[in-house]
Tab-separated table of C-alpha atoms in Angstrom:
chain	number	residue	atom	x	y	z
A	1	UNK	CA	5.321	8.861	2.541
A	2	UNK	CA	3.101	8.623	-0.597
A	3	UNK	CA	2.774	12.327	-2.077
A	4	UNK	CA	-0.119	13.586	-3.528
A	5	UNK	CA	-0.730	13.507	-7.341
A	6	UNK	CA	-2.175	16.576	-9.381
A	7	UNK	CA	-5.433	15.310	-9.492
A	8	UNK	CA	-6.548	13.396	-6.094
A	9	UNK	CA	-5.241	13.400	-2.326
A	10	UNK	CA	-2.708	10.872	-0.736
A	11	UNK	CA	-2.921	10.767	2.865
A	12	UNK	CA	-0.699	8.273	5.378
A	13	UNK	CA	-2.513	7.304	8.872
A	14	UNK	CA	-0.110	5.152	11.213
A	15	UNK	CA	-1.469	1.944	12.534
A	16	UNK	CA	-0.678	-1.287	14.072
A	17	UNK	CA	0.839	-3.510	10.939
A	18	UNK	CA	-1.132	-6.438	9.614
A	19	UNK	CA	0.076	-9.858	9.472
A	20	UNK	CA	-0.480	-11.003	6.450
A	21	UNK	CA	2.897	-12.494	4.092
A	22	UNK	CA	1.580	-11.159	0.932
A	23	UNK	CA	3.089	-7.631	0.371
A	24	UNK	CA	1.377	-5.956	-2.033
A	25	UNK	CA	3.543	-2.828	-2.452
A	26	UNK	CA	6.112	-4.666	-3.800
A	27	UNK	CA	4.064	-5.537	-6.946
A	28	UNK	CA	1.543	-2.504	-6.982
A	29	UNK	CA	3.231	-1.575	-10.369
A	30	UNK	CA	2.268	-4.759	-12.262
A	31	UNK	CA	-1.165	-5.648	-9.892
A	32	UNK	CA	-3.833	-4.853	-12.541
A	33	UNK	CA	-1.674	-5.935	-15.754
A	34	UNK	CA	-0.669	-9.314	-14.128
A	35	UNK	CA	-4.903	-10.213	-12.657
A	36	UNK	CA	-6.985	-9.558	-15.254
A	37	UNK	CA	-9.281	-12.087	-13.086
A	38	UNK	CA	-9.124	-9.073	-10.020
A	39	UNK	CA	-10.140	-6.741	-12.498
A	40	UNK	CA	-12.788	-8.580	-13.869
A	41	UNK	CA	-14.511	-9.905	-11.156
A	42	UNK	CA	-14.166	-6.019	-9.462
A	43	UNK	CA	-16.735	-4.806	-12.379
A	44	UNK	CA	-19.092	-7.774	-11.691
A	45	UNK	CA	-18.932	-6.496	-7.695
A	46	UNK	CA	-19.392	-2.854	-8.644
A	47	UNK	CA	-22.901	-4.473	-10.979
A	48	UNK	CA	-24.013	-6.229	-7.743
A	49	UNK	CA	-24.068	-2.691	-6.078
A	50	UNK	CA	-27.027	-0.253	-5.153
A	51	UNK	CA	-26.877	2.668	-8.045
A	52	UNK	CA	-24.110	5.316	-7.482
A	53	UNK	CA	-24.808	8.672	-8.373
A	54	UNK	CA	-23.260	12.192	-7.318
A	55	UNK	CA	-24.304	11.938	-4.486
A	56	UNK	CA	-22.537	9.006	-3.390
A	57	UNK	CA	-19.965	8.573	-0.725
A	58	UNK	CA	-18.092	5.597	-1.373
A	59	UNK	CA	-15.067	3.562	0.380
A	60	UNK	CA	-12.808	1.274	-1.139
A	61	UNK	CA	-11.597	-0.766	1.112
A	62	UNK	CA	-7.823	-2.188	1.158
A	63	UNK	CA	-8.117	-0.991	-2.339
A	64	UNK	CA	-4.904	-2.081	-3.854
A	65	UNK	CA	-3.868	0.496	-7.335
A	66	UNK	CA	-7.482	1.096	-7.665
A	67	UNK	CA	-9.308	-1.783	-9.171
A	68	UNK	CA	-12.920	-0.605	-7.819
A	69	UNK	CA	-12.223	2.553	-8.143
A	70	UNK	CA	-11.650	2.530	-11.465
A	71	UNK	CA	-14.727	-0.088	-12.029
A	72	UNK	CA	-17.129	2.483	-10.344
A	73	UNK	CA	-15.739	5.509	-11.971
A	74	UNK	CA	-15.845	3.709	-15.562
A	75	UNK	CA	-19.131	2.809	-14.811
A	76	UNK	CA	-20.335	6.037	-13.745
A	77	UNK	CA	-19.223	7.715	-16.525
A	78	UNK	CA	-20.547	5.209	-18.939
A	79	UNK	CA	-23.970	5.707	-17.552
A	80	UNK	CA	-23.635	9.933	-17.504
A	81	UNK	CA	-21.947	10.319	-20.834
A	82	UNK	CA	-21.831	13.666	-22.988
A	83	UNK	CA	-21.206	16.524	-22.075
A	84	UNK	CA	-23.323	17.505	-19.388
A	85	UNK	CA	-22.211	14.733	-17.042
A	86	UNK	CA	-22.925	15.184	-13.207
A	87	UNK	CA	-19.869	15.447	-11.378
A	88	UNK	CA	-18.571	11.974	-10.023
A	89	UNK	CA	-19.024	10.523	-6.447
A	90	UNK	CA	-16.742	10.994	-3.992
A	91	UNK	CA	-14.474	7.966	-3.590
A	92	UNK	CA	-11.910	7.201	0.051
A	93	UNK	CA	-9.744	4.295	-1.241
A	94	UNK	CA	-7.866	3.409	1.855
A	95	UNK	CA	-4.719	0.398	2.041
A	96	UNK	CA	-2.208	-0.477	3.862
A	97	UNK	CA	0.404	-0.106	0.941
A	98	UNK	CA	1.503	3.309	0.573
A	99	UNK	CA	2.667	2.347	-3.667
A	100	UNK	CA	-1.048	0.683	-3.532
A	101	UNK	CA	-2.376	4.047	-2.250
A	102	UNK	CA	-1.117	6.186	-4.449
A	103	UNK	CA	-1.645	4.625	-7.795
A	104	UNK	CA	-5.476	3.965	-6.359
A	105	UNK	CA	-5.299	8.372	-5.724
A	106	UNK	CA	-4.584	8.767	-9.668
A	107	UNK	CA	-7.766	6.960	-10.484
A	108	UNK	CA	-9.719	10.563	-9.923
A	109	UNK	CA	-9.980	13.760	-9.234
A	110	UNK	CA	-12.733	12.768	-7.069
A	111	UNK	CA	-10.278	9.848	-4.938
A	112	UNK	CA	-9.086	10.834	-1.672
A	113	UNK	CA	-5.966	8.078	-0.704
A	114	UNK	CA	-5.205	6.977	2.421
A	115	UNK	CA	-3.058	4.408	4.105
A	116	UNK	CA	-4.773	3.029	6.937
A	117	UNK	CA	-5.191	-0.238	8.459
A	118	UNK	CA	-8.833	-1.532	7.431
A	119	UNK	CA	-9.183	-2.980	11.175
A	120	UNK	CA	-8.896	1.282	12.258
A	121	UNK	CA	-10.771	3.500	9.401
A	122	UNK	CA	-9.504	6.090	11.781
A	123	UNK	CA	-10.375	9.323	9.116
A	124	UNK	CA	-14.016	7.616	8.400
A	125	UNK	CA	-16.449	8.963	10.720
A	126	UNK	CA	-19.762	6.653	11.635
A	127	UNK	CA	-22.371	6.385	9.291
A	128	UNK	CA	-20.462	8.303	6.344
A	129	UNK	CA	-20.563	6.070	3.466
A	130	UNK	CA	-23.537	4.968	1.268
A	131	UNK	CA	-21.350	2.224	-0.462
A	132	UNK	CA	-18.484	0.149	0.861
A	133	UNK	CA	-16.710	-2.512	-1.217
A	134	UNK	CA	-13.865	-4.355	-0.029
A	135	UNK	CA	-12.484	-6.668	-2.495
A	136	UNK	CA	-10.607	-9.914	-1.158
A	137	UNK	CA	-9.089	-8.545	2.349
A	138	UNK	CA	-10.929	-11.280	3.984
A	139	UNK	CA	-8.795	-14.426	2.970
A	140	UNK	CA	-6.485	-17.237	4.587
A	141	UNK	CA	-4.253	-15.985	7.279
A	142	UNK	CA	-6.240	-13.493	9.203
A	143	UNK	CA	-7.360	-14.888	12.636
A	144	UNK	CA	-11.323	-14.162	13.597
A	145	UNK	CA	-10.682	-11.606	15.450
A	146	UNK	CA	-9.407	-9.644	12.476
A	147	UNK	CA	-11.579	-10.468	10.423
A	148	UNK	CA	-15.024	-9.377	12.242
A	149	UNK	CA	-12.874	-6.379	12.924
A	150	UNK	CA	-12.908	-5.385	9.345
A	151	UNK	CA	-16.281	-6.109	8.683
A	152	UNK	CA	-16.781	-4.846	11.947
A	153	UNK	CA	-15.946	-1.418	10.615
A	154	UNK	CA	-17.257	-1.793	8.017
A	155	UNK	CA	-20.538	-1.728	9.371
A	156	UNK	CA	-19.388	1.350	11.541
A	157	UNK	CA	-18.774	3.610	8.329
A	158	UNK	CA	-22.178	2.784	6.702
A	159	UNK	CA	-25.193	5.115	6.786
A	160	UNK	CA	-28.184	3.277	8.320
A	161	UNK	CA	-29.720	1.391	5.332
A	162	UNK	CA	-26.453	2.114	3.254
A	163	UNK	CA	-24.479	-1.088	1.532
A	164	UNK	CA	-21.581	-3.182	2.228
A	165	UNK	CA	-20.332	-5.427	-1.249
A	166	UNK	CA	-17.323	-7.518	-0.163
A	167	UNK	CA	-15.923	-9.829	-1.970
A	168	UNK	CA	-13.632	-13.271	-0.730
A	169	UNK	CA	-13.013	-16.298	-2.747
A	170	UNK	CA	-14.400	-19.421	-3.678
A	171	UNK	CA	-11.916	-20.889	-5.607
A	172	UNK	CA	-8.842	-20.353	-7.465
A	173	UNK	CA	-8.231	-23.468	-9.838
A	174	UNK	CA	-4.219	-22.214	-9.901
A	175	UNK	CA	-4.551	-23.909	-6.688
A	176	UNK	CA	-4.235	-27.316	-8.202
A	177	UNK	CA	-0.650	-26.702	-8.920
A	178	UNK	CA	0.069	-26.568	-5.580
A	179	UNK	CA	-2.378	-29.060	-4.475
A	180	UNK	CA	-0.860	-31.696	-7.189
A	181	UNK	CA	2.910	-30.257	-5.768
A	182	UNK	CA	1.869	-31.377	-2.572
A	183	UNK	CA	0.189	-34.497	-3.497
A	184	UNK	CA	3.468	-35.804	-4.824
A	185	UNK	CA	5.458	-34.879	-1.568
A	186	UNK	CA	3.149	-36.045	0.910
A	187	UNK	CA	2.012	-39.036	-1.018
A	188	UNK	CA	2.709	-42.957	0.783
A	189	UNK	CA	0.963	-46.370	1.518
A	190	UNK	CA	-1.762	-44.103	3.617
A	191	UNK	CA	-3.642	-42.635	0.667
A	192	UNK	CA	-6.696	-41.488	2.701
A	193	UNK	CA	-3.881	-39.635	5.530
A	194	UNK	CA	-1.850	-37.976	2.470
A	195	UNK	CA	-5.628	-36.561	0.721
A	196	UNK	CA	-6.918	-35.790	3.939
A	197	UNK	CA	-3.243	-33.261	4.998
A	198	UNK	CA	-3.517	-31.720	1.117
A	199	UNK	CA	-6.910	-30.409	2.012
A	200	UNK	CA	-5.903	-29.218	5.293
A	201	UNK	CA	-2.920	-27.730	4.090
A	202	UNK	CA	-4.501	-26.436	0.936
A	203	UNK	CA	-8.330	-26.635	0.739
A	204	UNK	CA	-10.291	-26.847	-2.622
A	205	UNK	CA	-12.454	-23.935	-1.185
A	206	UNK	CA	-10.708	-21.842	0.514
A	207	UNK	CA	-14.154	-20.063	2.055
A	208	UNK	CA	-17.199	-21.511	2.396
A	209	UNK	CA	-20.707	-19.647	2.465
A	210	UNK	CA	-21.284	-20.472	5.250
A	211	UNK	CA	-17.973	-19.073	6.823
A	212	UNK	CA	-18.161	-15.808	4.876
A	213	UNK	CA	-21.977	-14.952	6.196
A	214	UNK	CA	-20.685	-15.579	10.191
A	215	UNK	CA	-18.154	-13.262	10.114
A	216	UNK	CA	-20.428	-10.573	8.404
A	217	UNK	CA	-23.277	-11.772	11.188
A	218	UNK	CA	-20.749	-11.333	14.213
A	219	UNK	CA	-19.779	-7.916	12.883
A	220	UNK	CA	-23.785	-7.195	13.787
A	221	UNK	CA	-24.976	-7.429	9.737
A	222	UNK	CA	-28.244	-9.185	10.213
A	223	UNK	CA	-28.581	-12.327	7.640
A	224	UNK	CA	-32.117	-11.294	6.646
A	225	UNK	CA	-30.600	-7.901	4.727
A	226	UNK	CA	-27.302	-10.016	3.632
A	227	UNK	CA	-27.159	-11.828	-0.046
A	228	UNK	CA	-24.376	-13.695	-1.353
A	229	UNK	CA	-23.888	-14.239	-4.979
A	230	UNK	CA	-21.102	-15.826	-6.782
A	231	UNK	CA	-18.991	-14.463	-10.054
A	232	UNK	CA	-16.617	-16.039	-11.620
A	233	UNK	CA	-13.662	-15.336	-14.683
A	234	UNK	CA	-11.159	-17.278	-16.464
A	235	UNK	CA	-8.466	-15.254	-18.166
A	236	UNK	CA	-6.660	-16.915	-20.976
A	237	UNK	CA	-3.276	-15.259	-20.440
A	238	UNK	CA	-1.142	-17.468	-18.626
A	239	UNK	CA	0.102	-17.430	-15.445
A	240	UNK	CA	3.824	-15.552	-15.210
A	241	UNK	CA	4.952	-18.191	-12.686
A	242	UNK	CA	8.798	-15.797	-12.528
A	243	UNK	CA	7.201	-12.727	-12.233
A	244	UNK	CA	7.640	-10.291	-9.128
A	245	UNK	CA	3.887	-10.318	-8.627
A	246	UNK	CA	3.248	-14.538	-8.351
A	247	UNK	CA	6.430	-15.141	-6.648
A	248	UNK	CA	4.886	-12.842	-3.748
A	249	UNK	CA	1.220	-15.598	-4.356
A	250	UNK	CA	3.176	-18.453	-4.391
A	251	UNK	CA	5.438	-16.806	-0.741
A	252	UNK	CA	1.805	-16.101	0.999
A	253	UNK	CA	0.018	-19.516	-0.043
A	254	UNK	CA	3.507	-21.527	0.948
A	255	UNK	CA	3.880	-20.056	3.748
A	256	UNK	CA	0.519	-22.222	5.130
A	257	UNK	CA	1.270	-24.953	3.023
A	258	UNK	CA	4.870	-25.885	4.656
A	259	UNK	CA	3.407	-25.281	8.142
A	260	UNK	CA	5.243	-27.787	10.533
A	261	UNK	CA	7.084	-29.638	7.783
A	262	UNK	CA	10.125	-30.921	8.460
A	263	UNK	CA	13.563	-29.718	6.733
A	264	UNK	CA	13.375	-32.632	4.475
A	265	UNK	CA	9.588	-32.155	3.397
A	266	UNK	CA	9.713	-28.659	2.958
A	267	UNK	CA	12.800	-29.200	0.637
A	268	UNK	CA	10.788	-31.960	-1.875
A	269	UNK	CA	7.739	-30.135	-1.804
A	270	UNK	CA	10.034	-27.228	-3.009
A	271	UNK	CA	11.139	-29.457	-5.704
A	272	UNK	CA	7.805	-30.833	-6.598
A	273	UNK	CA	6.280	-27.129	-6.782
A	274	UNK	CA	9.047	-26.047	-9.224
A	275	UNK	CA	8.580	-29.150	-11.320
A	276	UNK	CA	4.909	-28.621	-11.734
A	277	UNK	CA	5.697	-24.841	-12.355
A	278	UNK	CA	7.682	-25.701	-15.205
A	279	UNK	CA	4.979	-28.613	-16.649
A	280	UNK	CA	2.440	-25.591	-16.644
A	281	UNK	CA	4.939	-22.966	-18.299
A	282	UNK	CA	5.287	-25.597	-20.864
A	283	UNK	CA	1.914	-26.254	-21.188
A	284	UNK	CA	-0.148	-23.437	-19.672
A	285	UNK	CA	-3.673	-23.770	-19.203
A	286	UNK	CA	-6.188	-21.293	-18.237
A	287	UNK	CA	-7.354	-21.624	-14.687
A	288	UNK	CA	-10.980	-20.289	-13.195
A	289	UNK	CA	-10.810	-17.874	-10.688
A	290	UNK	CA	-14.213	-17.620	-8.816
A	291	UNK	CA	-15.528	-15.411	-5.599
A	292	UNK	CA	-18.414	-15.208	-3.272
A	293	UNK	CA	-20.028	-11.502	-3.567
A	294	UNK	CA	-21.796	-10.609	-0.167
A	295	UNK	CA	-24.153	-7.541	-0.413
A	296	UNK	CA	-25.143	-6.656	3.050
A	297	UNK	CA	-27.063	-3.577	4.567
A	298	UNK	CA	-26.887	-1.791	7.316
Protein backbone atom coordinates (compact mmCIF):
# COMPACT_ATOMS: atom_id res chain seq x y z
CA UNK A 1 0.00 0.00 0.00
CA UNK A 2 1.06 3.58 -0.94
CA UNK A 3 1.78 5.52 2.48
CA UNK A 4 1.02 8.87 3.01
CA UNK A 5 3.61 11.69 2.49
CA UNK A 6 4.10 14.69 5.03
CA UNK A 7 2.22 16.95 3.13
CA UNK A 8 -1.00 15.27 1.32
CA UNK A 9 -3.11 11.94 1.91
CA UNK A 10 -2.61 8.51 0.08
CA UNK A 11 -5.53 6.40 0.24
CA UNK A 12 -5.94 2.64 -1.54
CA UNK A 13 -9.73 1.63 -2.55
CA UNK A 14 -9.91 -2.09 -3.97
CA UNK A 15 -11.60 -2.56 -7.27
CA UNK A 16 -12.10 -4.79 -10.13
CA UNK A 17 -8.58 -4.44 -12.26
CA UNK A 18 -8.60 -2.74 -15.63
CA UNK A 19 -7.53 -4.27 -18.74
CA UNK A 20 -5.46 -2.21 -20.22
CA UNK A 21 -1.42 -3.59 -21.20
CA UNK A 22 0.13 -0.35 -20.43
CA UNK A 23 1.30 -0.40 -16.73
CA UNK A 24 1.99 2.74 -15.64
CA UNK A 25 3.48 2.02 -12.19
CA UNK A 26 6.25 0.54 -13.58
CA UNK A 27 7.46 3.87 -15.11
CA UNK A 28 5.73 6.42 -12.65
CA UNK A 29 9.36 7.45 -11.70
CA UNK A 30 10.42 8.70 -15.16
CA UNK A 31 6.48 9.62 -16.51
CA UNK A 32 6.82 13.45 -16.49
CA UNK A 33 10.74 13.60 -17.39
CA UNK A 34 10.31 11.12 -20.35
CA UNK A 35 6.57 13.21 -21.95
CA UNK A 36 7.24 16.53 -21.94
CA UNK A 37 4.28 16.39 -24.69
CA UNK A 38 1.81 14.98 -21.46
CA UNK A 39 2.95 17.78 -19.59
CA UNK A 40 2.47 20.25 -22.03
CA UNK A 41 -0.63 19.58 -23.44
CA UNK A 42 -1.97 19.07 -19.44
CA UNK A 43 -1.39 23.08 -19.01
CA UNK A 44 -3.22 23.80 -22.32
CA UNK A 45 -6.30 21.46 -20.71
CA UNK A 46 -6.07 23.16 -17.32
CA UNK A 47 -6.36 26.92 -19.80
CA UNK A 48 -9.46 25.37 -21.46
CA UNK A 49 -11.01 25.11 -17.88
CA UNK A 50 -13.73 27.27 -16.01
CA UNK A 51 -11.57 29.57 -13.38
CA UNK A 52 -10.43 27.69 -10.19
CA UNK A 53 -10.38 29.47 -7.13
CA UNK A 54 -10.45 28.38 -3.30
CA UNK A 55 -13.29 27.34 -3.51
CA UNK A 56 -12.85 24.72 -5.93
CA UNK A 57 -13.28 21.03 -5.61
CA UNK A 58 -11.43 19.40 -8.20
CA UNK A 59 -10.77 15.60 -9.43
CA UNK A 60 -8.03 14.37 -11.34
CA UNK A 61 -8.90 11.63 -12.90
CA UNK A 62 -6.48 8.46 -13.53
CA UNK A 63 -4.02 11.12 -12.72
CA UNK A 64 -0.77 9.41 -13.27
CA UNK A 65 2.43 11.34 -10.84
CA UNK A 66 0.38 14.39 -11.00
CA UNK A 67 0.59 16.11 -14.31
CA UNK A 68 -2.80 18.23 -13.76
CA UNK A 69 -2.30 18.57 -10.57
CA UNK A 70 0.64 20.20 -10.76
CA UNK A 71 -0.69 22.33 -13.98
CA UNK A 72 -3.66 23.62 -11.80
CA UNK A 73 -1.71 24.22 -8.71
CA UNK A 74 1.12 26.16 -10.79
CA UNK A 75 -1.46 27.98 -12.26
CA UNK A 76 -3.24 28.90 -9.26
CA UNK A 77 -0.49 30.14 -7.64
CA UNK A 78 0.71 32.13 -10.55
CA UNK A 79 -2.54 33.94 -10.63
CA UNK A 80 -2.63 34.54 -6.44
CA UNK A 81 0.99 35.43 -6.00
CA UNK A 82 2.54 37.38 -2.90
CA UNK A 83 2.04 36.93 0.10
CA UNK A 84 -1.43 37.06 0.86
CA UNK A 85 -2.39 34.18 -1.43
CA UNK A 86 -5.84 32.42 -0.81
CA UNK A 87 -5.37 29.03 0.22
CA UNK A 88 -5.39 26.48 -2.80
CA UNK A 89 -8.37 24.29 -4.00
CA UNK A 90 -8.87 21.14 -2.88
CA UNK A 91 -7.58 18.55 -5.35
CA UNK A 92 -8.76 14.19 -5.28
CA UNK A 93 -6.22 12.76 -7.79
CA UNK A 94 -7.39 9.23 -8.02
CA UNK A 95 -5.38 6.11 -10.31
CA UNK A 96 -5.17 2.90 -10.51
CA UNK A 97 -1.29 2.84 -9.87
CA UNK A 98 -0.52 2.95 -6.35
CA UNK A 99 3.56 4.52 -7.41
CA UNK A 100 1.23 6.88 -9.77
CA UNK A 101 -0.80 7.78 -6.64
CA UNK A 102 1.56 8.65 -4.49
CA UNK A 103 3.93 10.81 -6.40
CA UNK A 104 0.45 12.67 -7.69
CA UNK A 105 -0.20 13.05 -3.30
CA UNK A 106 3.29 15.06 -3.10
CA UNK A 107 2.04 17.59 -5.57
CA UNK A 108 0.16 19.46 -2.40
CA UNK A 109 -0.73 19.89 0.73
CA UNK A 110 -4.08 20.41 -0.61
CA UNK A 111 -4.02 16.62 -2.79
CA UNK A 112 -5.87 13.89 -1.31
CA UNK A 113 -4.50 10.36 -3.30
CA UNK A 114 -6.39 7.61 -3.95
CA UNK A 115 -6.19 4.41 -5.89
CA UNK A 116 -9.38 3.65 -7.34
CA UNK A 117 -10.63 2.33 -10.48
CA UNK A 118 -12.03 5.45 -12.56
CA UNK A 119 -15.07 3.08 -13.73
CA UNK A 120 -15.99 3.07 -9.42
CA UNK A 121 -15.08 6.73 -7.87
CA UNK A 122 -16.30 4.83 -4.89
CA UNK A 123 -14.97 7.82 -2.13
CA UNK A 124 -16.59 10.66 -4.59
CA UNK A 125 -20.00 11.32 -3.56
CA UNK A 126 -22.64 12.77 -6.40
CA UNK A 127 -22.44 16.14 -7.38
CA UNK A 128 -19.07 16.94 -5.38
CA UNK A 129 -16.76 18.34 -7.82
CA UNK A 130 -16.85 21.72 -9.68
CA UNK A 131 -13.97 20.58 -12.07
CA UNK A 132 -13.07 17.17 -13.41
CA UNK A 133 -10.19 16.57 -15.82
CA UNK A 134 -9.21 13.31 -16.95
CA UNK A 135 -6.29 13.32 -19.14
CA UNK A 136 -5.96 10.40 -21.83
CA UNK A 137 -7.81 7.35 -19.89
CA UNK A 138 -10.07 7.15 -22.79
CA UNK A 139 -7.75 5.52 -25.52
CA UNK A 140 -7.39 2.18 -27.66
CA UNK A 141 -8.16 -0.92 -25.77
CA UNK A 142 -11.05 -0.10 -23.57
CA UNK A 143 -14.34 -1.69 -24.87
CA UNK A 144 -17.61 0.85 -24.87
CA UNK A 145 -18.81 -0.26 -22.09
CA UNK A 146 -15.82 1.05 -20.17
CA UNK A 147 -15.53 3.79 -21.58
CA UNK A 148 -19.17 5.48 -21.05
CA UNK A 149 -18.53 4.06 -17.64
CA UNK A 150 -15.84 6.52 -16.98
CA UNK A 151 -17.39 9.33 -18.41
CA UNK A 152 -20.32 7.93 -17.01
CA UNK A 153 -18.97 8.85 -13.61
CA UNK A 154 -17.75 11.38 -14.45
CA UNK A 155 -20.86 13.02 -14.93
CA UNK A 156 -22.01 11.44 -11.51
CA UNK A 157 -19.27 13.45 -9.45
CA UNK A 158 -20.09 16.86 -11.08
CA UNK A 159 -22.18 19.56 -9.40
CA UNK A 160 -25.14 20.48 -11.66
CA UNK A 161 -23.66 23.10 -14.06
CA UNK A 162 -20.05 22.09 -12.88
CA UNK A 163 -17.28 21.01 -15.76
CA UNK A 164 -15.87 17.96 -17.16
CA UNK A 165 -12.25 18.71 -19.40
CA UNK A 166 -11.08 15.34 -20.74
CA UNK A 167 -8.66 14.93 -22.87
CA UNK A 168 -7.98 11.71 -25.67
CA UNK A 169 -5.84 11.87 -28.67
CA UNK A 170 -5.79 12.85 -32.08
CA UNK A 171 -2.65 11.87 -33.18
CA UNK A 172 0.69 10.83 -32.19
CA UNK A 173 3.10 11.20 -35.31
CA UNK A 174 5.59 8.48 -33.29
CA UNK A 175 2.99 6.37 -34.74
CA UNK A 176 4.57 6.37 -38.13
CA UNK A 177 7.34 4.24 -36.88
CA UNK A 178 5.19 1.64 -36.32
CA UNK A 179 2.95 2.28 -39.15
CA UNK A 180 6.17 2.28 -41.65
CA UNK A 181 7.34 -1.15 -39.37
CA UNK A 182 4.27 -2.59 -40.40
CA UNK A 183 4.13 -1.40 -43.86
CA UNK A 184 7.29 -3.31 -44.59
CA UNK A 185 5.95 -6.65 -43.02
CA UNK A 186 2.65 -6.70 -44.41
CA UNK A 187 3.62 -5.26 -47.72
CA UNK A 188 2.90 -7.73 -51.25
CA UNK A 189 1.44 -7.58 -54.87
CA UNK A 190 -2.04 -6.37 -53.03
CA UNK A 191 -1.01 -2.80 -52.22
CA UNK A 192 -4.58 -1.53 -51.54
CA UNK A 193 -5.12 -5.03 -48.93
CA UNK A 194 -1.58 -4.31 -47.16
CA UNK A 195 -2.67 -0.08 -46.68
CA UNK A 196 -6.03 -0.95 -45.92
CA UNK A 197 -4.70 -3.85 -42.62
CA UNK A 198 -1.95 -0.90 -41.50
CA UNK A 199 -4.85 1.37 -40.82
CA UNK A 200 -6.84 -1.19 -39.18
CA UNK A 201 -4.13 -2.38 -37.24
CA UNK A 202 -2.75 1.05 -36.56
CA UNK A 203 -4.98 4.02 -37.53
CA UNK A 204 -3.59 7.54 -38.42
CA UNK A 205 -6.24 8.89 -35.88
CA UNK A 206 -6.59 6.95 -33.35
CA UNK A 207 -10.06 8.95 -32.17
CA UNK A 208 -12.14 10.73 -34.16
CA UNK A 209 -14.50 13.72 -33.04
CA UNK A 210 -16.98 12.25 -33.73
CA UNK A 211 -16.21 9.06 -31.56
CA UNK A 212 -15.02 11.10 -28.58
CA UNK A 213 -18.49 13.33 -28.40
CA UNK A 214 -20.74 9.73 -28.41
CA UNK A 215 -19.24 8.35 -25.65
CA UNK A 216 -19.50 11.69 -23.62
CA UNK A 217 -23.37 11.86 -25.13
CA UNK A 218 -24.17 8.16 -23.94
CA UNK A 219 -22.73 8.97 -20.52
CA UNK A 220 -25.99 11.57 -20.54
CA UNK A 221 -23.58 14.95 -21.35
CA UNK A 222 -25.89 16.74 -23.68
CA UNK A 223 -23.91 17.95 -27.03
CA UNK A 224 -25.41 21.45 -26.81
CA UNK A 225 -23.18 22.21 -23.36
CA UNK A 226 -20.13 19.97 -24.86
CA UNK A 227 -17.07 21.77 -26.91
CA UNK A 228 -14.20 20.10 -28.29
CA UNK A 229 -11.04 21.89 -29.02
CA UNK A 230 -7.80 20.58 -30.17
CA UNK A 231 -4.02 21.31 -28.69
CA UNK A 232 -1.22 20.17 -29.89
CA UNK A 233 2.97 20.00 -28.87
CA UNK A 234 6.04 18.82 -30.42
CA UNK A 235 8.93 18.28 -28.05
CA UNK A 236 12.34 18.33 -29.54
CA UNK A 237 13.95 15.79 -27.20
CA UNK A 238 14.01 12.59 -28.78
CA UNK A 239 12.31 9.67 -28.23
CA UNK A 240 14.35 7.11 -25.63
CA UNK A 241 13.25 4.14 -27.77
CA UNK A 242 15.39 1.64 -24.65
CA UNK A 243 13.98 3.30 -21.95
CA UNK A 244 11.69 1.54 -19.22
CA UNK A 245 8.95 4.05 -19.95
CA UNK A 246 8.59 3.48 -24.18
CA UNK A 247 9.30 -0.10 -23.98
CA UNK A 248 5.94 -0.27 -21.80
CA UNK A 249 4.28 2.30 -25.28
CA UNK A 250 5.71 0.25 -27.68
CA UNK A 251 4.19 -3.39 -25.31
CA UNK A 252 0.52 -1.59 -25.20
CA UNK A 253 0.42 -0.30 -28.98
CA UNK A 254 1.96 -3.97 -30.16
CA UNK A 255 -0.07 -5.69 -28.41
CA UNK A 256 -3.12 -4.47 -31.08
CA UNK A 257 -0.85 -4.29 -33.78
CA UNK A 258 0.20 -8.22 -33.83
CA UNK A 259 -3.47 -9.16 -33.24
CA UNK A 260 -4.02 -12.56 -35.12
CA UNK A 261 -0.62 -12.62 -36.79
CA UNK A 262 0.84 -15.60 -37.37
CA UNK A 263 4.26 -16.86 -35.66
CA UNK A 264 6.08 -15.92 -38.73
CA UNK A 265 4.51 -12.29 -39.11
CA UNK A 266 4.72 -11.38 -35.71
CA UNK A 267 8.49 -12.37 -35.82
CA UNK A 268 9.35 -9.87 -39.13
CA UNK A 269 7.27 -7.23 -37.95
CA UNK A 270 9.47 -7.61 -34.76
CA UNK A 271 12.39 -7.22 -36.94
CA UNK A 272 11.08 -4.44 -39.02
CA UNK A 273 10.04 -2.40 -35.73
CA UNK A 274 13.61 -2.74 -34.32
CA UNK A 275 15.13 -1.73 -37.62
CA UNK A 276 13.12 1.41 -37.88
CA UNK A 277 13.87 1.99 -34.08
CA UNK A 278 17.38 2.09 -34.77
CA UNK A 279 16.99 4.42 -38.27
CA UNK A 280 15.21 6.96 -35.83
CA UNK A 281 17.90 6.66 -32.90
CA UNK A 282 20.27 7.45 -35.62
CA UNK A 283 18.45 10.05 -36.96
CA UNK A 284 15.81 11.25 -34.50
CA UNK A 285 13.26 13.54 -35.49
CA UNK A 286 10.78 15.35 -33.49
CA UNK A 287 7.31 13.95 -33.75
CA UNK A 288 3.80 16.02 -33.04
CA UNK A 289 1.81 14.84 -30.44
CA UNK A 290 -1.79 16.28 -30.71
CA UNK A 291 -5.25 15.73 -28.55
CA UNK A 292 -8.88 16.49 -28.73
CA UNK A 293 -9.89 18.67 -25.46
CA UNK A 294 -13.69 18.06 -24.66
CA UNK A 295 -15.17 20.63 -22.15
CA UNK A 296 -18.53 19.40 -21.20
CA UNK A 297 -21.10 20.54 -18.45
CA UNK A 298 -23.24 19.07 -16.44
Amino acid sequence: MATATATATVTMTVNRPLANTFAPGAVASSYEEELGAMVAISKMVVDLAPPITSASVIHDNACGPGVVTAAILAKFHAENPGNTTPPPPRIIATDIAPNMVELAARKGPSVEAHVMDSRALTSIPDGALTHSFTDFLFVRGWGEADMVAFASEIRRTLRPGATAVNAAWKYHEWHTVLRDALERTLGGTDAAAAAAEVDERMPRQPWSKESVLAVFAKAGFHPDRTTLHTVQHTPREPIEWDSKLWRQFLAAANEKVTRGMDDATKERYYANLASRTDEDKADPKEYRWEAWVLTAVK
